[in-house]
Amino acid sequence: MSRPPSFVPPAGARAYRLGTARGEFAVIDAGTAVRGTALLLPGFTGSKEDFIALHEPLAARGYRTVAVDGRGQFESEGPERDETAYAQEELARDVLAQAAALAVPVHLVGHSLGGQVSRAAVLLDPAPFASLTLMASGPAQISVSQQQRVKLLRDALAVMDMGQVWDAIQAMEPPEETETGELDAGLDDRDDLRRRWLATSPAQLIATGRQLCIEPDRVAELAAVRLPKHVLSGSQDDTWPVELLDDMAVRLDARRTVVQGAEHSPNTDQPLPTARALADFWDTAATA
């Protein structure tokens, strides 16, 4: 589960509901589009707050960034029991509607699950996008160990409510301590993480968790789309091995960035070098 440093938008950012042809989506919108606009999609169990530390450095580089809760994620509404609403194509069409609402070609960034939804959106219609960044998001299904974790979650959601599952997850997790024995900064108050969890649709988690476990390799399809592409990850990743992401970048003829000291969430683990890598890529994509 991603742990953003804060759930409070940075100074100058706006939190609101973006109206689209497919309904309203909760967003955090920051910066002025001097050089361009980016649409940021979070991963499994995540939310728009996962990008909160990227807004200010990207604004300083001249980019407007719009981070969005997908259908059924945190503050964006979605059915609690109807899994069909979260089919990958439905989520991809939501992304196309969000891009259309922003009314400019956007640099699309998808983290983990958000990367696979981003890929599906680009394959449906690449026209609204100036570039695509797949952040810690691999070519096909997640690793076997992560598939086992997702299965445990889906099994739990079949017999427990979201509050009970949250309590079970907390009971299984080891305490996260520093060498001094104190909780890491930002982890001493889990109220926001719990609030996000309880607001997320269980059907969204079940449906998208299944997608992550059966996603086919669509790299060849994506490689055929004429769009600047970027594969960004941490230097370690247990969801998709880094070597697999290296290979995917070669197959896509994509720019490749490895953020040292980051794992599956470089956007929260190492936000400054992640923001720098994104802006450097967008700068070059704009002239491609």
PDB file of N, CA and C in Angstrom, residues 1-9 15-17 25-29 39-55 66-77 98 109-115 135 162 166 190-201 204-205 208 264-265 267-268:
ATOM      1  N   MET A   1       0.850  -1.197   0.000  1.00  0.00           N
ATOM      2  CA  MET A   1       0.000   0.000   0.000  1.00  0.00           C
ATOM      3  C   MET A   1       0.882   1.242   0.000  1.00  0.00           C
ATOM      4  N   SER A   2       0.625   2.135  -0.942  1.00  0.00           N
ATOM      5  CA  SER A   2       1.422   3.355  -1.040  1.00  0.00           C
ATOM      6  C   SER A   2       1.177   4.251   0.168  1.00  0.00           C
ATOM      7  N   ARG A   3       2.212   4.974   0.564  1.00  0.00           N
ATOM      8  CA  ARG A   3       2.116   5.859   1.729  1.00  0.00           C
ATOM      9  C   ARG A   3       2.618   7.245   1.350  1.00  0.00           C
ATOM     10  N   PRO A   4       1.727   8.098   0.858  1.00  0.00           N
ATOM     11  CA  PRO A   4       2.157   9.463   0.512  1.00  0.00           C
ATOM     12  C   PRO A   4       2.599  10.215   1.757  1.00  0.00           C
ATOM     13  N   PRO A   5       3.485  11.203   1.598  1.00  0.00           N
ATOM     14  CA  PRO A   5       3.975  11.940   2.762  1.00  0.00           C
ATOM     15  C   PRO A   5       2.897  12.771   3.430  1.00  0.00           C
ATOM     16  N   SER A   6       1.828  13.086   2.692  1.00  0.00           N
ATOM     17  CA  SER A   6       0.750  13.912   3.231  1.00  0.00           C
ATOM     18  C   SER A   6      -0.495  13.699   2.380  1.00  0.00           C
ATOM     19  N   PHE A   7      -1.645  13.986   2.964  1.00  0.00           N
ATOM     20  CA  PHE A   7      -2.887  14.004   2.202  1.00  0.00           C
ATOM     21  C   PHE A   7      -3.357  15.444   1.991  1.00  0.00           C
ATOM     22  N   VAL A   8      -2.514  16.396   2.335  1.00  0.00           N
ATOM     23  CA  VAL A   8      -2.851  17.814   2.178  1.00  0.00           C
ATOM     24  C   VAL A   8      -2.212  18.328   0.897  1.00  0.00           C
ATOM     25  N   PRO A   9      -3.018  18.837  -0.058  1.00  0.00           N
ATOM     26  CA  PRO A   9      -2.443  19.361  -1.304  1.00  0.00           C
ATOM     27  C   PRO A   9      -1.455  20.481  -1.021  1.00  0.00           C
ATOM     28  N   ALA A  15      -8.087  21.029  -5.039  1.00  0.00           N
ATOM     29  CA  ALA A  15      -8.760  19.726  -4.998  1.00  0.00           C
ATOM     30  C   ALA A  15     -10.218  19.961  -5.382  1.00  0.00           C
ATOM     31  N   TYR A  16     -10.669  19.278  -6.416  1.00  0.00           N
ATOM     32  CA  TYR A  16     -12.045  19.472  -6.884  1.00  0.00           C
ATOM     33  C   TYR A  16     -12.470  18.247  -7.675  1.00  0.00           C
ATOM     34  N   ARG A  17     -13.703  18.281  -8.185  1.00  0.00           N
ATOM     35  CA  ARG A  17     -14.217  17.194  -9.003  1.00  0.00           C
ATOM     36  C   ARG A  17     -14.193  17.626 -10.468  1.00  0.00           C
ATOM     37  N   PHE A  25     -14.741  13.077 -11.410  1.00  0.00           N
ATOM     38  CA  PHE A  25     -13.604  12.390 -10.794  1.00  0.00           C
ATOM     39  C   PHE A  25     -12.864  13.362  -9.884  1.00  0.00           C
ATOM     40  N   ALA A  26     -12.536  12.916  -8.674  1.00  0.00           N
ATOM     41  CA  ALA A  26     -11.796  13.754  -7.736  1.00  0.00           C
ATOM     42  C   ALA A  26     -10.360  13.916  -8.219  1.00  0.00           C
ATOM     43  N   VAL A  27      -9.876  15.163  -8.221  1.00  0.00           N
ATOM     44  CA  VAL A  27      -8.522  15.439  -8.698  1.00  0.00           C
ATOM     45  C   VAL A  27      -7.819  16.411  -7.763  1.00  0.00           C
ATOM     46  N   ILE A  28      -6.500  16.408  -7.836  1.00  0.00           N
ATOM     47  CA  ILE A  28      -5.651  17.479  -7.316  1.00  0.00           C
ATOM     48  C   ILE A  28      -4.951  18.083  -8.515  1.00  0.00           C
ATOM     49  N   ASP A  29      -5.129  19.374  -8.697  1.00  0.00           N
ATOM     50  CA  ASP A  29      -4.682  20.090  -9.897  1.00  0.00           C
ATOM     51  C   ASP A  29      -3.709  21.174  -9.452  1.00  0.00           C
ATOM     52  N   LEU A  39      -1.498  14.142 -16.827  1.00  0.00           N
ATOM     53  CA  LEU A  39      -2.571  13.433 -16.129  1.00  0.00           C
ATOM     54  C   LEU A  39      -1.948  12.235 -15.441  1.00  0.00           C
ATOM     55  N   LEU A  40      -2.114  12.131 -14.121  1.00  0.00           N
ATOM     56  CA  LEU A  40      -1.415  11.143 -13.301  1.00  0.00           C
ATOM     57  C   LEU A  40      -2.417  10.146 -12.728  1.00  0.00           C
ATOM     58  N   LEU A  41      -2.217   8.848 -13.008  1.00  0.00           N
ATOM     59  CA  LEU A  41      -3.136   7.798 -12.574  1.00  0.00           C
ATOM     60  C   LEU A  41      -2.476   6.923 -11.514  1.00  0.00           C
ATOM     61  N   PRO A  42      -3.115   6.752 -10.356  1.00  0.00           N
ATOM     62  CA  PRO A  42      -2.522   5.963  -9.277  1.00  0.00           C
ATOM     63  C   PRO A  42      -2.674   4.460  -9.487  1.00  0.00           C
ATOM     64  N   GLY A  43      -2.039   3.711  -8.611  1.00  0.00           N
ATOM     65  CA  GLY A  43      -2.047   2.263  -8.709  1.00  0.00           C
ATOM     66  C   GLY A  43      -3.081   1.591  -7.818  1.00  0.00           C
ATOM     67  N   PHE A  44      -2.972   0.295  -7.725  1.00  0.00           N
ATOM     68  CA  PHE A  44      -3.861  -0.550  -6.933  1.00  0.00           C
ATOM     69  C   PHE A  44      -3.781  -0.140  -5.459  1.00  0.00           C
ATOM     70  N   THR A  45      -4.911   0.056  -4.835  1.00  0.00           N
ATOM     71  CA  THR A  45      -5.090   0.528  -3.450  1.00  0.00           C
ATOM     72  C   THR A  45      -4.620   1.964  -3.256  1.00  0.00           C
ATOM     73  N   GLY A  46      -4.247   2.657  -4.334  1.00  0.00           N
ATOM     74  CA  GLY A  46      -3.711   4.012  -4.203  1.00  0.00           C
ATOM     75  C   GLY A  46      -4.755   5.086  -4.434  1.00  0.00           C
ATOM     76  N   SER A  47      -4.262   6.317  -4.620  1.00  0.00           N
ATOM     77  CA  SER A  47      -5.140   7.465  -4.847  1.00  0.00           C
ATOM     78  C   SER A  47      -4.312   8.602  -5.415  1.00  0.00           C
ATOM     79  N   LYS A  48      -4.994   9.682  -5.754  1.00  0.00           N
ATOM     80  CA  LYS A  48      -4.343  10.878  -6.304  1.00  0.00           C
ATOM     81  C   LYS A  48      -3.285  11.431  -5.365  1.00  0.00           C
ATOM     82  N   GLU A  49      -3.419  11.184  -4.063  1.00  0.00           N
ATOM     83  CA  GLU A  49      -2.442  11.698  -3.094  1.00  0.00           C
ATOM     84  C   GLU A  49      -1.069  11.051  -3.256  1.00  0.00           C
ATOM     85  N   ASP A  50      -0.988   9.931  -3.960  1.00  0.00           N
ATOM     86  CA  ASP A  50       0.308   9.285  -4.162  1.00  0.00           C
ATOM     87  C   ASP A  50       1.276  10.159  -4.960  1.00  0.00           C
ATOM     88  N   PHE A  51       0.746  11.158  -5.670  1.00  0.00           N
ATOM     89  CA  PHE A  51       1.584  12.050  -6.470  1.00  0.00           C
ATOM     90  C   PHE A  51       1.785  13.404  -5.802  1.00  0.00           C
ATOM     91  N   ILE A  52       1.396  13.531  -4.552  1.00  0.00           N
ATOM     92  CA  ILE A  52       1.325  14.848  -3.920  1.00  0.00           C
ATOM     93  C   ILE A  52       2.692  15.523  -3.829  1.00  0.00           C
ATOM     94  N   ALA A  53       3.753  14.725  -3.693  1.00  0.00           N
ATOM     95  CA  ALA A  53       5.096  15.317  -3.582  1.00  0.00           C
ATOM     96  C   ALA A  53       5.692  15.687  -4.938  1.00  0.00           C
ATOM     97  N   LEU A  54       5.012  15.344  -6.030  1.00  0.00           N
ATOM     98  CA  LEU A  54       5.520  15.678  -7.365  1.00  0.00           C
ATOM     99  C   LEU A  54       5.029  17.027  -7.871  1.00  0.00           C
ATOM    100  N   HIS A  55       3.916  17.517  -7.322  1.00  0.00           N
ATOM    101  CA  HIS A  55       3.284  18.704  -7.904  1.00  0.00           C
ATOM    102  C   HIS A  55       4.197  19.932  -7.909  1.00  0.00           C
ATOM    103  N   VAL A  66      -2.340  17.040 -13.050  1.00  0.00           N
ATOM    104  CA  VAL A  66      -3.685  16.712 -12.581  1.00  0.00           C
ATOM    105  C   VAL A  66      -3.665  15.244 -12.170  1.00  0.00           C
ATOM    106  N   ALA A  67      -3.663  14.999 -10.866  1.00  0.00           N
ATOM    107  CA  ALA A  67      -3.692  13.640 -10.332  1.00  0.00           C
ATOM    108  C   ALA A  67      -5.137  13.272 -10.027  1.00  0.00           C
ATOM    109  N   VAL A  68      -5.536  12.068 -10.406  1.00  0.00           N
ATOM    110  CA  VAL A  68      -6.954  11.712 -10.378  1.00  0.00           C
ATOM    111  C   VAL A  68      -7.193  10.420  -9.599  1.00  0.00           C
ATOM    112  N   ASP A  69      -8.288  10.383  -8.859  1.00  0.00           N
ATOM    113  CA  ASP A  69      -8.803   9.124  -8.319  1.00  0.00           C
ATOM    114  C   ASP A  69      -9.637   8.480  -9.408  1.00  0.00           C
ATOM    115  N   GLY A  70      -9.303   7.250  -9.799  1.00  0.00           N
ATOM    116  CA  GLY A  70     -10.111   6.552 -10.778  1.00  0.00           C
ATOM    117  C   GLY A  70     -11.472   6.165 -10.212  1.00  0.00           C
ATOM    118  N   ARG A  71     -12.325   5.681 -11.073  1.00  0.00           N
ATOM    119  CA  ARG A  71     -13.650   5.231 -10.660  1.00  0.00           C
ATOM    120  C   ARG A  71     -13.532   4.258  -9.470  1.00  0.00           C
ATOM    121  N   GLY A  72     -14.224   4.580  -8.371  1.00  0.00           N
ATOM    122  CA  GLY A  72     -14.227   3.707  -7.205  1.00  0.00           C
ATOM    123  C   GLY A  72     -13.011   3.824  -6.312  1.00  0.00           C
ATOM    124  N   GLN A  73     -12.058   4.697  -6.663  1.00  0.00           N
ATOM    125  CA  GLN A  73     -10.882   4.933  -5.824  1.00  0.00           C
ATOM    126  C   GLN A  73     -11.124   6.138  -4.924  1.00  0.00           C
ATOM    127  N   PHE A  74     -10.946   5.984  -3.660  1.00  0.00           N
ATOM    128  CA  PHE A  74     -10.991   7.039  -2.653  1.00  0.00           C
ATOM    129  C   PHE A  74     -12.165   7.991  -2.858  1.00  0.00           C
ATOM    130  N   GLU A  75     -11.943   9.187  -3.410  1.00  0.00           N
ATOM    131  CA  GLU A  75     -12.990  10.209  -3.456  1.00  0.00           C
ATOM    132  C   GLU A  75     -13.748  10.277  -4.784  1.00  0.00           C
ATOM    133  N   SER A  76     -13.483   9.335  -5.686  1.00  0.00           N
ATOM    134  CA  SER A  76     -14.278   9.229  -6.910  1.00  0.00           C
ATOM    135  C   SER A  76     -15.302   8.113  -6.729  1.00  0.00           C
ATOM    136  N   GLU A  77     -16.541   8.415  -7.019  1.00  0.00           N
ATOM    137  CA  GLU A  77     -17.612   7.458  -6.768  1.00  0.00           C
ATOM    138  C   GLU A  77     -17.543   6.277  -7.734  1.00  0.00           C
ATOM    139  N   GLN A  98     -11.325  11.906 -19.161  1.00  0.00           N
ATOM    140  CA  GLN A  98     -10.583  12.860 -18.336  1.00  0.00           C
ATOM    141  C   GLN A  98      -9.659  13.707 -19.207  1.00  0.00           C
ATOM    142  N   VAL A 109       0.654   9.598 -17.280  1.00  0.00           N
ATOM    143  CA  VAL A 109       1.530   8.851 -16.371  1.00  0.00           C
ATOM    144  C   VAL A 109       0.667   7.869 -15.595  1.00  0.00           C
ATOM    145  N   GLY A 110       1.008   6.589 -15.662  1.00  0.00           N
ATOM    146  CA  GLY A 110       0.272   5.585 -14.903  1.00  0.00           C
ATOM    147  C   GLY A 110       1.199   4.801 -14.005  1.00  0.00           C
ATOM    148  N   HIS A 111       0.879   4.786 -12.712  1.00  0.00           N
ATOM    149  CA  HIS A 111       1.670   4.036 -11.746  1.00  0.00           C
ATOM    150  C   HIS A 111       1.068   2.654 -11.538  1.00  0.00           C
ATOM    151  N   SER A 112       1.848   1.605 -11.744  1.00  0.00           N
ATOM    152  CA  SER A 112       1.441   0.230 -11.455  1.00  0.00           C
ATOM    153  C   SER A 112       0.143  -0.126 -12.193  1.00  0.00           C
ATOM    154  N   LEU A 113      -0.939  -0.420 -11.485  1.00  0.00           N
ATOM    155  CA  LEU A 113      -2.225  -0.662 -12.145  1.00  0.00           C
ATOM    156  C   LEU A 113      -2.579   0.494 -13.072  1.00  0.00           C
ATOM    157  N   GLY A 114      -2.308   1.718 -12.644  1.00  0.00           N
ATOM    158  CA  GLY A 114      -2.590   2.878 -13.480  1.00  0.00           C
ATOM    159  C   GLY A 114      -1.840   2.853 -14.794  1.00  0.00           C
ATOM    160  N   GLY A 115      -0.678   2.210 -14.812  1.00  0.00           N
ATOM    161  CA  GLY A 115       0.071   2.075 -16.053  1.00  0.00           C
ATOM    162  C   GLY A 115      -0.632   1.153 -17.032  1.00  0.00           C
ATOM    163  N   MET A 135       5.016   3.922 -15.005  1.00  0.00           N
ATOM    164  CA  MET A 135       5.804   4.010 -13.778  1.00  0.00           C
ATOM    165  C   MET A 135       5.606   2.745 -12.942  1.00  0.00           C
ATOM    166  N   MET A 162     -14.857  -3.774   4.494  1.00  0.00           N
ATOM    167  CA  MET A 162     -13.592  -3.071   4.317  1.00  0.00           C
ATOM    168  C   MET A 162     -12.907  -2.772   5.650  1.00  0.00           C
ATOM    169  N   TRP A 166      -9.211  -4.059   6.697  1.00  0.00           N
ATOM    170  CA  TRP A 166      -8.171  -3.118   7.147  1.00  0.00           C
ATOM    171  C   TRP A 166      -7.539  -3.592   8.451  1.00  0.00           C
ATOM    172  N   ARG A 190      -2.149   6.814  10.942  1.00  0.00           N
ATOM    173  CA  ARG A 190      -2.680   6.056   9.814  1.00  0.00           C
ATOM    174  C   ARG A 190      -4.123   6.430   9.501  1.00  0.00           C
ATOM    175  N   ASP A 191      -4.629   7.488  10.117  1.00  0.00           N
ATOM    176  CA  ASP A 191      -6.031   7.839   9.918  1.00  0.00           C
ATOM    177  C   ASP A 191      -6.351   8.105   8.451  1.00  0.00           C
ATOM    178  N   ASP A 192      -5.468   8.847   7.758  1.00  0.00           N
ATOM    179  CA  ASP A 192      -5.729   9.151   6.357  1.00  0.00           C
ATOM    180  C   ASP A 192      -5.683   7.896   5.497  1.00  0.00           C
ATOM    181  N   LEU A 193      -4.721   7.009   5.782  1.00  0.00           N
ATOM    182  CA  LEU A 193      -4.645   5.765   5.019  1.00  0.00           C
ATOM    183  C   LEU A 193      -5.890   4.917   5.240  1.00  0.00           C
ATOM    184  N   ARG A 194      -6.348   4.868   6.486  1.00  0.00           N
ATOM    185  CA  ARG A 194      -7.565   4.098   6.782  1.00  0.00           C
ATOM    186  C   ARG A 194      -8.773   4.739   6.111  1.00  0.00           C
ATOM    187  N   ARG A 195      -8.862   6.062   6.138  1.00  0.00           N
ATOM    188  CA  ARG A 195      -9.976   6.769   5.502  1.00  0.00           C
ATOM    189  C   ARG A 195      -9.999   6.484   4.004  1.00  0.00           C
ATOM    190  N   ARG A 196      -8.838   6.499   3.367  1.00  0.00           N
ATOM    191  CA  ARG A 196      -8.765   6.186   1.942  1.00  0.00           C
ATOM    192  C   ARG A 196      -9.226   4.751   1.686  1.00  0.00           C
ATOM    193  N   TRP A 197      -8.744   3.832   2.501  1.00  0.00           N
ATOM    194  CA  TRP A 197      -9.116   2.424   2.330  1.00  0.00           C
ATOM    195  C   TRP A 197     -10.626   2.243   2.440  1.00  0.00           C
ATOM    196  N   LEU A 198     -11.233   2.818   3.469  1.00  0.00           N
ATOM    197  CA  LEU A 198     -12.663   2.632   3.693  1.00  0.00           C
ATOM    198  C   LEU A 198     -13.504   3.275   2.597  1.00  0.00           C
ATOM    199  N   ALA A 199     -12.980   4.305   1.946  1.00  0.00           N
ATOM    200  CA  ALA A 199     -13.728   4.987   0.894  1.00  0.00           C
ATOM    201  C   ALA A 199     -13.607   4.304  -0.460  1.00  0.00           C
ATOM    202  N   THR A 200     -12.665   3.384  -0.588  1.00  0.00           N
ATOM    203  CA  THR A 200     -12.452   2.693  -1.861  1.00  0.00           C
ATOM    204  C   THR A 200     -13.477   1.577  -2.026  1.00  0.00           C
ATOM    205  N   SER A 201     -13.975   1.408  -3.232  1.00  0.00           N
ATOM    206  CA  SER A 201     -14.982   0.390  -3.507  1.00  0.00           C
ATOM    207  C   SER A 201     -14.381  -1.008  -3.451  1.00  0.00           C
ATOM    208  N   GLN A 204     -14.108  -2.472  -6.887  1.00  0.00           N
ATOM    209  CA  GLN A 204     -12.968  -1.960  -7.646  1.00  0.00           C
ATOM    210  C   GLN A 204     -11.709  -2.763  -7.326  1.00  0.00           C
ATOM    211  N   LEU A 205     -11.483  -3.048  -6.049  1.00  0.00           N
ATOM    212  CA  LEU A 205     -10.305  -3.801  -5.649  1.00  0.00           C
ATOM    213  C   LEU A 205     -10.355  -5.234  -6.175  1.00  0.00           C
ATOM    214  N   THR A 208     -10.018  -5.040 -10.240  1.00  0.00           N
ATOM    215  CA  THR A 208      -8.695  -4.642 -10.722  1.00  0.00           C
ATOM    216  C   THR A 208      -7.611  -5.591 -10.214  1.00  0.00           C
ATOM    217  N   HIS A 264       8.772   0.140  -5.367  1.00  0.00           N
ATOM    218  CA  HIS A 264       7.634   0.089  -6.284  1.00  0.00           C
ATOM    219  C   HIS A 264       6.926   1.435  -6.439  1.00  0.00           C
ATOM    220  N   SER A 265       7.197   2.387  -5.559  1.00  0.00           N
ATOM    221  CA  SER A 265       6.540   3.693  -5.654  1.00  0.00           C
ATOM    222  C   SER A 265       7.582   4.809  -5.664  1.00  0.00           C
ATOM    223  N   ASN A 267       7.399   7.592  -6.911  1.00  0.00           N
ATOM    224  CA  ASN A 267       6.710   8.869  -6.703  1.00  0.00           C
ATOM    225  C   ASN A 267       6.621   9.252  -5.234  1.00  0.00           C
ATOM    226  N   THR A 268       6.602   8.270  -4.334  1.00  0.00           N
ATOM    227  CA  THR A 268       6.611   8.565  -2.894  1.00  0.00           C
ATOM    228  C   THR A 268       7.965   8.265  -2.255  1.00  0.00           C
TER     229      THR A 268
END
